[in-house]
XYZ file of N, CA, C and O in Angstrom:
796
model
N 96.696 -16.540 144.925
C 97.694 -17.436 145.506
C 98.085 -18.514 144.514
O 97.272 -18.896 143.672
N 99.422 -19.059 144.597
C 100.082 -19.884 143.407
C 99.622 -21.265 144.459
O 99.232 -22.180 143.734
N 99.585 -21.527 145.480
C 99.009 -22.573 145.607
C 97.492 -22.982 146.405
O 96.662 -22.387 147.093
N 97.708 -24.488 145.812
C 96.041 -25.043 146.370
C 95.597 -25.629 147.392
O 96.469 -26.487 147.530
N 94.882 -25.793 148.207
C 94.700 -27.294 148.816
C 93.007 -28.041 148.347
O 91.916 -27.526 148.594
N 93.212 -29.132 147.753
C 91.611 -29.687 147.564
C 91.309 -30.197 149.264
O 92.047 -30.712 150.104
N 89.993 -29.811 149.282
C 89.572 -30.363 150.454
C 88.323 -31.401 150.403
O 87.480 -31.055 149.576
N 88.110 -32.237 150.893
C 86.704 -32.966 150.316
C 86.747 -33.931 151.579
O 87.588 -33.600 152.415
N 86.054 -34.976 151.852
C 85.955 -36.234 152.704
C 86.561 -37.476 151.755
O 86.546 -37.594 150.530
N 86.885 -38.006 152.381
C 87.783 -39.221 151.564
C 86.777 -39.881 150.616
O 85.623 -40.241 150.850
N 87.622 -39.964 149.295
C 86.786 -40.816 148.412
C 86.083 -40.356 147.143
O 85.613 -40.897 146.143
N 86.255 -38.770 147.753
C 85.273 -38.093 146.726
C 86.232 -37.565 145.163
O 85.832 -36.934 144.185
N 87.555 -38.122 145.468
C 88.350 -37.920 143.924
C 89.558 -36.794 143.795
O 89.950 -36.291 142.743
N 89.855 -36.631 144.607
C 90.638 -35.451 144.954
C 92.073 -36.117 144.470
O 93.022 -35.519 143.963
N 91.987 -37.209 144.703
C 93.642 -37.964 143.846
C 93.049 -37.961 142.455
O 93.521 -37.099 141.712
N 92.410 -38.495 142.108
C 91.878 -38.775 140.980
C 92.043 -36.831 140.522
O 93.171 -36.491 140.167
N 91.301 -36.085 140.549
C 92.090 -34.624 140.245
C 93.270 -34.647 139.817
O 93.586 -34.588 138.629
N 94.316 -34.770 141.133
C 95.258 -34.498 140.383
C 96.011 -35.335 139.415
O 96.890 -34.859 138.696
N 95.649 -36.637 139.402
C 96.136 -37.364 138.589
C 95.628 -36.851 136.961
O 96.390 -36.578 136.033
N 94.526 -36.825 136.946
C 93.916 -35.849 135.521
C 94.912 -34.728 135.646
O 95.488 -34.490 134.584
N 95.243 -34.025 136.603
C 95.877 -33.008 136.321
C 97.516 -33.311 135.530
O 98.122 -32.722 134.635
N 97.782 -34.361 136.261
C 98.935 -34.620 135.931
C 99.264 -35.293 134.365
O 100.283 -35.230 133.677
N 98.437 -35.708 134.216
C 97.978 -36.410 132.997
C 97.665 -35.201 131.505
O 98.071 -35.463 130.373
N 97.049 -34.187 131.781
C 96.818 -33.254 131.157
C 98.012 -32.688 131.028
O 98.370 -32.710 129.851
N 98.922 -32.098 131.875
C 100.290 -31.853 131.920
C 100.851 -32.191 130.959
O 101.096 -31.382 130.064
N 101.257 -33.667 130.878
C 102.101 -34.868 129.929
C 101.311 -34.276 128.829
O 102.141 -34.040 127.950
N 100.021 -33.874 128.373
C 99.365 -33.731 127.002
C 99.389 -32.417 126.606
O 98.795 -32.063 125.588
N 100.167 -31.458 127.470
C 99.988 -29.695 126.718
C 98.721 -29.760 126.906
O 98.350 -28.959 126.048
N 97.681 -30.173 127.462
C 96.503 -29.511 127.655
C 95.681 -28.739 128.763
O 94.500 -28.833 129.097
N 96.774 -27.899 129.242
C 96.467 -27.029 130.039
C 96.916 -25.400 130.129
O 97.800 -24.866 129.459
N 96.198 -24.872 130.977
C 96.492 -23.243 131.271
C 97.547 -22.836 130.833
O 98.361 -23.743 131.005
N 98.252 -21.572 130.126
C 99.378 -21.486 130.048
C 100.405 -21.588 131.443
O 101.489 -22.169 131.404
N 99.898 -20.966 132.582
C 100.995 -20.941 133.905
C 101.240 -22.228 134.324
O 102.243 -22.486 134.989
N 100.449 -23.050 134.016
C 100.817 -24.990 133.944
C 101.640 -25.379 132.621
O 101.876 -26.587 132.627
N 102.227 -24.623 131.316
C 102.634 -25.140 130.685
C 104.271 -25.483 131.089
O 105.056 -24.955 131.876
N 104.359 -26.468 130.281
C 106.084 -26.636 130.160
C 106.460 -27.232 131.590
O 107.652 -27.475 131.773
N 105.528 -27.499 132.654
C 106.233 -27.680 133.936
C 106.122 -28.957 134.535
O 105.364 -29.697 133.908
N 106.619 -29.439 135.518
C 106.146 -31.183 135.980
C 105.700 -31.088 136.982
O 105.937 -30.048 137.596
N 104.783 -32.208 137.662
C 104.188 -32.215 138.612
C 104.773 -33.649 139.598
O 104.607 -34.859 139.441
N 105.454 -32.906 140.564
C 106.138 -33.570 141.501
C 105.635 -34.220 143.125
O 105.671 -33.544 144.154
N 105.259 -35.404 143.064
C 105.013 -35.618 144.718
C 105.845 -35.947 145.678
O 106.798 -36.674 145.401
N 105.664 -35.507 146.910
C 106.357 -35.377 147.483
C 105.654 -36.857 148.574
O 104.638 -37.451 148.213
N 106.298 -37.178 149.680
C 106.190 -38.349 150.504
C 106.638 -37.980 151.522
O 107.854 -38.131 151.642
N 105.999 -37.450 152.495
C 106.675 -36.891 153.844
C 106.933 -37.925 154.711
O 107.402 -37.765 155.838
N 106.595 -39.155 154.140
C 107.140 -40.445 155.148
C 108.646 -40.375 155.285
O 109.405 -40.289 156.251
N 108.886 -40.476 153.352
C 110.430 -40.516 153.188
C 111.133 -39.326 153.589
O 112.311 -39.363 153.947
N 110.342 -38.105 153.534
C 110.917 -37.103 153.764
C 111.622 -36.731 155.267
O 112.400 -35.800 155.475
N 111.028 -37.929 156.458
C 111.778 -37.385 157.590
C 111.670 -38.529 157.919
O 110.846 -38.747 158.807
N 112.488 -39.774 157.317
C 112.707 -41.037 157.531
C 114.635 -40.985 157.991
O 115.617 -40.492 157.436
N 114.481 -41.556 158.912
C 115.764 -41.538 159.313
C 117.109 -40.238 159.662
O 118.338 -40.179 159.634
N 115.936 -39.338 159.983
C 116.716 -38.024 160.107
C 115.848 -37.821 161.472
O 114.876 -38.488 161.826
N 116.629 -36.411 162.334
C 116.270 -35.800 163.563
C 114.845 -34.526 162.515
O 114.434 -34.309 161.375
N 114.692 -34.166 163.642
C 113.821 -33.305 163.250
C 114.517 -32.159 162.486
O 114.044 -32.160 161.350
N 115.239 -31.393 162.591
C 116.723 -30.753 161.975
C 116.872 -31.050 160.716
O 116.792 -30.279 159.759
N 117.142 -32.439 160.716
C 117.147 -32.902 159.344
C 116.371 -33.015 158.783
O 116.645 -32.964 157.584
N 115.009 -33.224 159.092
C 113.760 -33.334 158.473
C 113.118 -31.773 157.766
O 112.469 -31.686 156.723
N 113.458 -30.823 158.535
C 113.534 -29.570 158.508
C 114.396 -29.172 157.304
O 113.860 -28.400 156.509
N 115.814 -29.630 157.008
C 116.783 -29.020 156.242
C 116.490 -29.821 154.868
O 117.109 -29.317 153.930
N 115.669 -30.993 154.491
C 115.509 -31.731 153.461
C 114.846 -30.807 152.959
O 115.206 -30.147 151.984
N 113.485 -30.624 153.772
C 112.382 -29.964 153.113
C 112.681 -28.578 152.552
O 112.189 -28.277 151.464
N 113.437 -27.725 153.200
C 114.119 -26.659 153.184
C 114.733 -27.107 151.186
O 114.192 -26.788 150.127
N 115.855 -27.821 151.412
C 116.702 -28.115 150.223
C 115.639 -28.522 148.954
O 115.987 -28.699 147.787
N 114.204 -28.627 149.508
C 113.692 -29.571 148.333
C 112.906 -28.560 147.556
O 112.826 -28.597 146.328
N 112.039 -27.200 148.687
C 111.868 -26.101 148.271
C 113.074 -25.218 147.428
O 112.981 -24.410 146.504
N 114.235 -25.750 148.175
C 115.262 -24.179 146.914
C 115.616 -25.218 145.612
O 116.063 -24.776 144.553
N 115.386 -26.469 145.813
C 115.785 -27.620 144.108
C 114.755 -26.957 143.784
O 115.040 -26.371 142.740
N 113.446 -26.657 144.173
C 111.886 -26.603 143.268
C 111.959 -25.030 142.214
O 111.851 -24.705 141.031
N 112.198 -24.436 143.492
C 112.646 -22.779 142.641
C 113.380 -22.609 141.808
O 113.142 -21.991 140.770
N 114.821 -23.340 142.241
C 115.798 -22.998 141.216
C 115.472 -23.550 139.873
O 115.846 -23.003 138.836
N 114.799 -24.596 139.906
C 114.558 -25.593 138.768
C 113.489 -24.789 137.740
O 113.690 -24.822 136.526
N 112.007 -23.856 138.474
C 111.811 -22.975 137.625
C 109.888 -23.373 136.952
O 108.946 -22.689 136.551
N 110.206 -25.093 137.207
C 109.109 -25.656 136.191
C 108.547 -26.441 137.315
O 107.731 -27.260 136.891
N 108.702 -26.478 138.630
C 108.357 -27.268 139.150
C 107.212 -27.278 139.847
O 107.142 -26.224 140.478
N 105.765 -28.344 140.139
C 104.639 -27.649 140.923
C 104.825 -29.022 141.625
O 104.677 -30.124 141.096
N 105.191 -28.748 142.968
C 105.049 -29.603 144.248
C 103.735 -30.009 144.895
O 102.866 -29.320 145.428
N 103.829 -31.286 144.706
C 102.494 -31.577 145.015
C 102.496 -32.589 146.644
O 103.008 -33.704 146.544
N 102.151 -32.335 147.518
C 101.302 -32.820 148.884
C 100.212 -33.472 149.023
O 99.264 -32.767 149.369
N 99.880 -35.164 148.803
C 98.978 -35.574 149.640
C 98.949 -35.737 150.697
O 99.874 -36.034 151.454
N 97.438 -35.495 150.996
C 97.534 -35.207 152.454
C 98.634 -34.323 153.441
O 99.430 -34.839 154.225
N 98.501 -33.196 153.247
C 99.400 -32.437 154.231
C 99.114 -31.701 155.128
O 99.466 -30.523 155.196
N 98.452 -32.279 155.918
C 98.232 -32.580 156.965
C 99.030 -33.631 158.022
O 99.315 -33.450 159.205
N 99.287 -34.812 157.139
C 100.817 -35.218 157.464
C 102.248 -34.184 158.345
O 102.948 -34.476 159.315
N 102.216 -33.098 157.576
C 103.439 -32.365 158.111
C 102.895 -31.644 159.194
O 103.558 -30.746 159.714
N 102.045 -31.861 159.495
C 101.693 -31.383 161.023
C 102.114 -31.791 162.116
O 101.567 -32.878 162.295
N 102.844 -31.531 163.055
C 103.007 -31.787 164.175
C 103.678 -33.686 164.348
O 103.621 -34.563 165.210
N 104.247 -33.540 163.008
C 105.286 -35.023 163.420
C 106.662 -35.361 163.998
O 107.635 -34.616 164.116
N 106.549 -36.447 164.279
C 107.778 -37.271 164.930
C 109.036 -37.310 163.908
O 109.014 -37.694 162.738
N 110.068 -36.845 164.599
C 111.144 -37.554 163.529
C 112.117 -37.677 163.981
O 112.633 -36.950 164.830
N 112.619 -38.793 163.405
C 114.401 -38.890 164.034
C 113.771 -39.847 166.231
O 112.902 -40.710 166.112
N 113.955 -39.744 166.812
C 113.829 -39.504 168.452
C 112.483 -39.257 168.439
O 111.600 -39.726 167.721
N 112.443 -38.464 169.321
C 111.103 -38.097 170.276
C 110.900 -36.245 169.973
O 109.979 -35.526 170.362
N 111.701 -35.998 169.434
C 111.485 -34.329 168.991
C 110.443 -34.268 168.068
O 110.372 -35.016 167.092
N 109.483 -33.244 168.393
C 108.706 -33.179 167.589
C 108.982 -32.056 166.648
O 109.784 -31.198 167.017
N 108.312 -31.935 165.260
C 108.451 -30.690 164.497
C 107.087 -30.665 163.809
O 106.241 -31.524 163.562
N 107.191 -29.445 163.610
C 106.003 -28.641 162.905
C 106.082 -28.566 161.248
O 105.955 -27.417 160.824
N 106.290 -29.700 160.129
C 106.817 -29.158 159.057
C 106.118 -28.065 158.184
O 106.644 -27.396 157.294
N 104.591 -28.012 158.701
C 103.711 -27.232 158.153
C 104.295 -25.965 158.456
O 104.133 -25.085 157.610
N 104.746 -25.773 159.177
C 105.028 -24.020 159.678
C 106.100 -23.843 158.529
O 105.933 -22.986 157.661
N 107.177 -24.651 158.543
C 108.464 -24.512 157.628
C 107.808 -24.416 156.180
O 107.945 -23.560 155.306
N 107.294 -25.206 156.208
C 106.389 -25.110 154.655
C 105.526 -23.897 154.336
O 105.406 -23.554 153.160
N 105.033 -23.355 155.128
C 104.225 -22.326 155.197
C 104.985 -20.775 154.844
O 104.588 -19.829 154.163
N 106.469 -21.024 155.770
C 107.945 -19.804 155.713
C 108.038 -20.183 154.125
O 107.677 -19.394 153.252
N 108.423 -21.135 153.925
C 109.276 -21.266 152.419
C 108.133 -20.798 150.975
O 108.426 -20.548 149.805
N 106.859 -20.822 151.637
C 105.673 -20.352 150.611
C 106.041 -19.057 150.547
O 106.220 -18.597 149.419
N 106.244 -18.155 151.751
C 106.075 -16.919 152.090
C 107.300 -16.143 150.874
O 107.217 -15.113 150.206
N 108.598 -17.389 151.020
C 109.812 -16.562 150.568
C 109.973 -16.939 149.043
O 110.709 -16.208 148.380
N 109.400 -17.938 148.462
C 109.062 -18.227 147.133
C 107.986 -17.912 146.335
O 107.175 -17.108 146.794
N 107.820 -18.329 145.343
C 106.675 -18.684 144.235
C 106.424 -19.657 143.302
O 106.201 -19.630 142.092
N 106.552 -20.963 144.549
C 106.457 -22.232 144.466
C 105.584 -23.014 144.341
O 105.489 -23.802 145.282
N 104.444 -23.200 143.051
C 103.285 -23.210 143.442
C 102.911 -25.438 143.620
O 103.248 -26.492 143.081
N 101.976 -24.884 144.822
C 101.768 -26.465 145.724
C 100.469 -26.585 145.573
O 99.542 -25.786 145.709
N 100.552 -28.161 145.148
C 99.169 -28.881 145.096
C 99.131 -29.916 146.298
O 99.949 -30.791 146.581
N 97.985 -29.576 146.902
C 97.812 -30.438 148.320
C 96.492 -31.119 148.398
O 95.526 -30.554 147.884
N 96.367 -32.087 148.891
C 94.935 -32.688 149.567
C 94.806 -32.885 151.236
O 95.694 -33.210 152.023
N 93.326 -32.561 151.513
C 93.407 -32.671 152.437
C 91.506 -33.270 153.139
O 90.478 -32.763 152.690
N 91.503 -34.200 154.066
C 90.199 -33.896 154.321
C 89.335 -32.931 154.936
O 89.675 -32.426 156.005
N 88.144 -32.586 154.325
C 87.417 -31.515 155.662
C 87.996 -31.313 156.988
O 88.774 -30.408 157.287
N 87.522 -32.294 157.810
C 88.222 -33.114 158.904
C 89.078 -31.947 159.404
O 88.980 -30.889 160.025
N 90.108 -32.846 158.695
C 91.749 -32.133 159.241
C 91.911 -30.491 158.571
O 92.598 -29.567 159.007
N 91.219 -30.518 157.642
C 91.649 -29.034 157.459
C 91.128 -28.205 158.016
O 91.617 -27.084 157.876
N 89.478 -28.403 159.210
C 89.062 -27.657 159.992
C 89.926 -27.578 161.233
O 90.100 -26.446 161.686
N 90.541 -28.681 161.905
C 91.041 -29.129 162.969
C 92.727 -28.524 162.917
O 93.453 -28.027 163.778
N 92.910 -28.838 161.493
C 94.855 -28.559 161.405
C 95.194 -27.474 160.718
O 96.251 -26.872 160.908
N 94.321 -27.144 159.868
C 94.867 -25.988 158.651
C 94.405 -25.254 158.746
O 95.212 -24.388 158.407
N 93.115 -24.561 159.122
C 92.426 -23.438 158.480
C 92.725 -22.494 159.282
O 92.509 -21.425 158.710
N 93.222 -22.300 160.609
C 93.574 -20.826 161.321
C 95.296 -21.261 161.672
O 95.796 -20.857 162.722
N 95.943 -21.933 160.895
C 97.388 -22.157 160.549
C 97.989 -21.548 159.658
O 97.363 -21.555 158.597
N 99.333 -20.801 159.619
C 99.564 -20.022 158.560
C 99.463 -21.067 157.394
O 98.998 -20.490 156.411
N 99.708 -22.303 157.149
C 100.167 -23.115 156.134
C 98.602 -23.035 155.141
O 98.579 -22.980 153.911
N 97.171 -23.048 156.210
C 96.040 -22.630 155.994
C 96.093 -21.610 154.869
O 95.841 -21.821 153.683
N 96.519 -20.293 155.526
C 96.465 -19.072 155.008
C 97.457 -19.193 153.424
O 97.110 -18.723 152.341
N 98.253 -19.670 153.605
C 99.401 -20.018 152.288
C 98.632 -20.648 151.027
O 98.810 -20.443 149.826
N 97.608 -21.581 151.772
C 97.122 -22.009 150.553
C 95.911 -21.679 150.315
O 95.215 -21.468 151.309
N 95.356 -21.547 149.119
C 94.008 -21.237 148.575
C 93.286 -22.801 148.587
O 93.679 -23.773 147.942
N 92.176 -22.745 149.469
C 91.135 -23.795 149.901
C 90.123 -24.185 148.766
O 89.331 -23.275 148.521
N 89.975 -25.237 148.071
C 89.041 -25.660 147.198
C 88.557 -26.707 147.228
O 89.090 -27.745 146.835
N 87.292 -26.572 147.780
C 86.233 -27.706 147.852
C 85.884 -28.894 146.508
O 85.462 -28.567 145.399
N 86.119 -29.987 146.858
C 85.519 -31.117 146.262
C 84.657 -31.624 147.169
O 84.823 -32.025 148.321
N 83.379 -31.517 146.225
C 82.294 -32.213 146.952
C 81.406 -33.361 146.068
O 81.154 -33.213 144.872
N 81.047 -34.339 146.742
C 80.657 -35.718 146.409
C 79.782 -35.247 145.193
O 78.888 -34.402 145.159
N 80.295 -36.028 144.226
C 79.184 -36.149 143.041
C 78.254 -36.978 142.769
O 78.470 -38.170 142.551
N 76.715 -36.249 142.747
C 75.868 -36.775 142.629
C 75.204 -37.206 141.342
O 75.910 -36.926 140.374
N 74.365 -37.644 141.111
C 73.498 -38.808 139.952
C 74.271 -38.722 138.744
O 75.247 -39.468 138.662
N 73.964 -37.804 137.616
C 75.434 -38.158 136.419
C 75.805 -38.042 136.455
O 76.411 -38.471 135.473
N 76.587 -37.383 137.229
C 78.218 -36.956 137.637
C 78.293 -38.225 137.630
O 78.590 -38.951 136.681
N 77.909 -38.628 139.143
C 78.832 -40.167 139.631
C 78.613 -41.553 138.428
O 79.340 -42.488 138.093
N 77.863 -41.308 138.211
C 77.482 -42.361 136.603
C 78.477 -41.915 135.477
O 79.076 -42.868 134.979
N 78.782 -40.723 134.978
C 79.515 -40.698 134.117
C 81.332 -41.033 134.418
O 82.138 -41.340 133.540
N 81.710 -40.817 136.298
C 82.884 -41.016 135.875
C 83.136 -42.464 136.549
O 84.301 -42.843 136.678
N 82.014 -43.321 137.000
C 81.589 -44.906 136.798
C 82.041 -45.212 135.171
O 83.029 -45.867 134.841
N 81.149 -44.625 134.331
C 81.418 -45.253 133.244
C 82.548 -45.305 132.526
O 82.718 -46.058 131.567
N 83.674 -44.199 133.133
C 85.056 -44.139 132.572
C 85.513 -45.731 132.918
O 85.846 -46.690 132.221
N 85.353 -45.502 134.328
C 86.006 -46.586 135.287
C 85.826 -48.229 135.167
O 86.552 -49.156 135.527
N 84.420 -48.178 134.442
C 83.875 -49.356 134.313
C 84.655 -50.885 132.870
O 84.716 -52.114 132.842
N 85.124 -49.561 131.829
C 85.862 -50.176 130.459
C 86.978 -50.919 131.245
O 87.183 -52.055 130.818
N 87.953 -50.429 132.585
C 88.794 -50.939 132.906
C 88.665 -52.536 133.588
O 89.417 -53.469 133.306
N 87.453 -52.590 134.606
C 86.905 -53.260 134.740
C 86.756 -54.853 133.819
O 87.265 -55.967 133.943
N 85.827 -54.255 132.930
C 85.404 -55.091 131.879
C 86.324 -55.761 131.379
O 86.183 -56.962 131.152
N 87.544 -55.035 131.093
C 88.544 -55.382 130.350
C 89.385 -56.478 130.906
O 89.873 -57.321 130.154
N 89.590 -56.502 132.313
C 90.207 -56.997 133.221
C 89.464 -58.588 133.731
O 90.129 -59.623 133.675
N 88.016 -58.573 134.216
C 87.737 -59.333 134.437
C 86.969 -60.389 133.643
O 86.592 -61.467 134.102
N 86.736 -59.838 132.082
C 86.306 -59.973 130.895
C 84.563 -59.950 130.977
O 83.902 -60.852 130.463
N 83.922 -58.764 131.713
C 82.629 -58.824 131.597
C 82.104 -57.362 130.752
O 82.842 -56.569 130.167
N 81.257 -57.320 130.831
C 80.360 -56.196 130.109
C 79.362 -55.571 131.408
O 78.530 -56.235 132.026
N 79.656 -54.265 131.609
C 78.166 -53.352 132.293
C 77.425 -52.952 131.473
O 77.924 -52.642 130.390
N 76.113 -52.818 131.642
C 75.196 -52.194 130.864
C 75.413 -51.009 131.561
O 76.106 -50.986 132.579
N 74.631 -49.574 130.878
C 74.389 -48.394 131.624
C 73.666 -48.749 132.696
O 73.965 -48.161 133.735
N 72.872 -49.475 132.743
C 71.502 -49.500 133.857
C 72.040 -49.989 135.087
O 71.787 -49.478 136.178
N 73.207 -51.550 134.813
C 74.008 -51.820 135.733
C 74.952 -50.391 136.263
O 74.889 -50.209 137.478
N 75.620 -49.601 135.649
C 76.445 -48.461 136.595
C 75.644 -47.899 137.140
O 76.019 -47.660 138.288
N 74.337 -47.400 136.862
C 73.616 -46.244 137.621
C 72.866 -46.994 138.543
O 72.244 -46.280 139.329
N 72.704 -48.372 138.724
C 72.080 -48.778 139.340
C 73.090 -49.108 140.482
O 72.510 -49.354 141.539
N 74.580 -49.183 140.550
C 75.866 -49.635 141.272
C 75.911 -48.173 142.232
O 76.201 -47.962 143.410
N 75.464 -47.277 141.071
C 75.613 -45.763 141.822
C 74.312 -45.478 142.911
O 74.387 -44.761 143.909
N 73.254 -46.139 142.506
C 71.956 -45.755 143.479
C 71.888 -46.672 144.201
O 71.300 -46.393 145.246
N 72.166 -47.489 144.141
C 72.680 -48.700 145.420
C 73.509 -48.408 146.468
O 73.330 -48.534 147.679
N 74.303 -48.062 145.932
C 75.663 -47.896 146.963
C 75.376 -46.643 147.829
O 75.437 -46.471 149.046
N 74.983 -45.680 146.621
C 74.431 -44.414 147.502
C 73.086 -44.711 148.798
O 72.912 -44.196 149.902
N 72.588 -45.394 148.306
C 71.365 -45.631 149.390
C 71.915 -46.549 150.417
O 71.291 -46.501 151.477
N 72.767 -47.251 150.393
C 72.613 -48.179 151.756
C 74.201 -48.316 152.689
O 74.499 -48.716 153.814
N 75.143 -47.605 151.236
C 76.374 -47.239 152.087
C 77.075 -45.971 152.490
O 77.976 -45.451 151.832
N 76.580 -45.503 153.653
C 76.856 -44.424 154.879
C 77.639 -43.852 154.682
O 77.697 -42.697 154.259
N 78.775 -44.906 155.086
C 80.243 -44.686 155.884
C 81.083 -44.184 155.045
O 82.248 -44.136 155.442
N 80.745 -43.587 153.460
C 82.041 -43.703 152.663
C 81.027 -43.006 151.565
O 79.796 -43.021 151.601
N 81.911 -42.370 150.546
C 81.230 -41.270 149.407
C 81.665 -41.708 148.306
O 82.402 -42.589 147.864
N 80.747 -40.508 147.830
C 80.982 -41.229 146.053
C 81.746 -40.778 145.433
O 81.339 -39.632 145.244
N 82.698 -40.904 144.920
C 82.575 -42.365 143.667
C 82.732 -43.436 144.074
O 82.495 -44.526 143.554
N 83.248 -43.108 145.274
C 84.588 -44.574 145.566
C 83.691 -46.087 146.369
O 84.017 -47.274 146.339
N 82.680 -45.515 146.931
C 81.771 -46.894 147.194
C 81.151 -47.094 146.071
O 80.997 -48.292 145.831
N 80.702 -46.323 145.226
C 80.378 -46.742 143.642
C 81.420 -47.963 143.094
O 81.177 -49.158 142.927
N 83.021 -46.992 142.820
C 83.881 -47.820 142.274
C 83.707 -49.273 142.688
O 83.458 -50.221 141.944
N 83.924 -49.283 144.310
C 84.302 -50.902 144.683
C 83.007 -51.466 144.674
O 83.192 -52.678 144.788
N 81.816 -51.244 144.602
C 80.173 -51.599 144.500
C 80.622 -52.650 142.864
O 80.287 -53.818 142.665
N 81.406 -51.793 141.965
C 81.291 -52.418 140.456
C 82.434 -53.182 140.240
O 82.417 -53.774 139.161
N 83.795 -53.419 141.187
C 84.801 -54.116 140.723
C 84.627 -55.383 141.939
O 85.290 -56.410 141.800
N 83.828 -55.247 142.950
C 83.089 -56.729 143.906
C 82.230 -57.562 142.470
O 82.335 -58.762 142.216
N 81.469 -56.641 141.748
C 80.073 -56.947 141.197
C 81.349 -57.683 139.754
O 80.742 -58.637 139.266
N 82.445 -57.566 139.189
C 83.090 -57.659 138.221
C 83.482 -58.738 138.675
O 83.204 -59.696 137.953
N 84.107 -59.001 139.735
C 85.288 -60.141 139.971
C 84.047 -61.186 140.254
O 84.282 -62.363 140.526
C-alpha cells in the first residue's frame, strides 16, 4: 500500500516522524519513491470551514485530483481521524473518511496520517479508510532511545535559556518523568520535565 497511518498514544513522536520525514525530503535523503516529491499537510479544519457538507466533500475531492495531477505530491493527515463523522456547513453531517478512502481506491496518492491507538481502534480499523491505509505502530521509547532524542532536544534548550545539561541531568529528566508521570509518554513528559527544569 502507497499509504500510511502512524499509530501510537499521544506524545510518543509521531509528528516529530514526520517532520524528520519532511526534513529528509528537503535533503535528497531518502528512498528513491520519496525522491523529487513534497510533503503536503492538509488541515481538515480549513478544509470544511465555511462550506455545507457538499462542499466539504467537493474540496477534498478537488484536492485529491490537484495531488495526482501534480504527480510529486505525498498528502499528509494529522490526525485523521478528524474526517470522521464531522459537522460542516449546518447540521449535516459527513463522513470525509469514506470519501477519502473512494479517492485512495481510484488513485495512487500516497498519504501520510497520524492517528492515536484510541481512535484508530474505535474509528479506523474495521473502516474502509482503515483498510486503505497500511497501520504502523510507534511505540514509546524507552531508556536510550528516550535519552538520545532528549539529547537532540536539549542543545535547543540550552541555547535558548542560556544553560548547560549534563548527560546525567537528561537521563535523569528521562527516569524521573518516567517514574512518577502516568498520564502522558515519552518523550514528551521527558521534553517538558527539561524545558520547566531550563526556564
Amino acid at each position: 500500500r502507497h499509504s500510511v497511518v502512524l499509530v501510537g498514544p499521544p506524545g510518543v513522536g509521531k509528528r516529530a516522524i514526520i517532520n524528520g520525514l519532511a526534513q529528509r525530503m528537503v535533503g535528497e535523503d531518502v528512498p528513491r519513491v520519496l525522491s523529487d516529491k513534497r510533503l503536503v499537510s492538509v488541515n481538515t479544519a480549513r478544509l470544511v470551514a465555511g462550506v455545507d457538507a457538499s462542499g466539504a466533500e467537493e474540496r477534498l475531492l478537488w484536492l485529491m485530483r490537484e495531488a495526482s495531477r501534480a504527480g510529486n505530491v505525498v498528502l499528509c493527515f494529522p490526525d485523521v481521524v478528524k474526517m470522521v463523522g464531522i459537522t460542516a456547513g449546518g447540521a449535516a453531517s459527513l463522513d470525509l473518511a469514506g470519501t477519502l478512502a473512494q479517492a485512495l481506491a481510484r488513485t495512487r496518492i500516497p498519504i501520510l496520517a497520524t492517528a492515536t491507538d484510541t481512535d484508530y481502534r474505535k474509528y479506523l480499523e474495521s473502516s474502509p479508510l482503515g483498510s486503505a491505509l497500511e497501520k504502523l505502530e510507534v511505540t514509546e521509547p524507552q531508556g536510550n532511545a528516550a535519552i538520545q532524542i532528549l539529547e537532540v532536544l536539549a542543545g535547543h534548550f540550552e541555547h535558548e535559556h542560556d544553560v548547560v545539561f549534563t548527560y546525567d541531568a537528561v537521563g535523569t529528566a528521562v527516569h524521573l518523568s518516567d517514574r512518577y508521570l502516568h498520564d502522558r509518554y515519552l518523550p514528551e513528559k521527558a521534553v517538558e520535565v527539561l524545558e520547566e527544569s531550563a526556564v
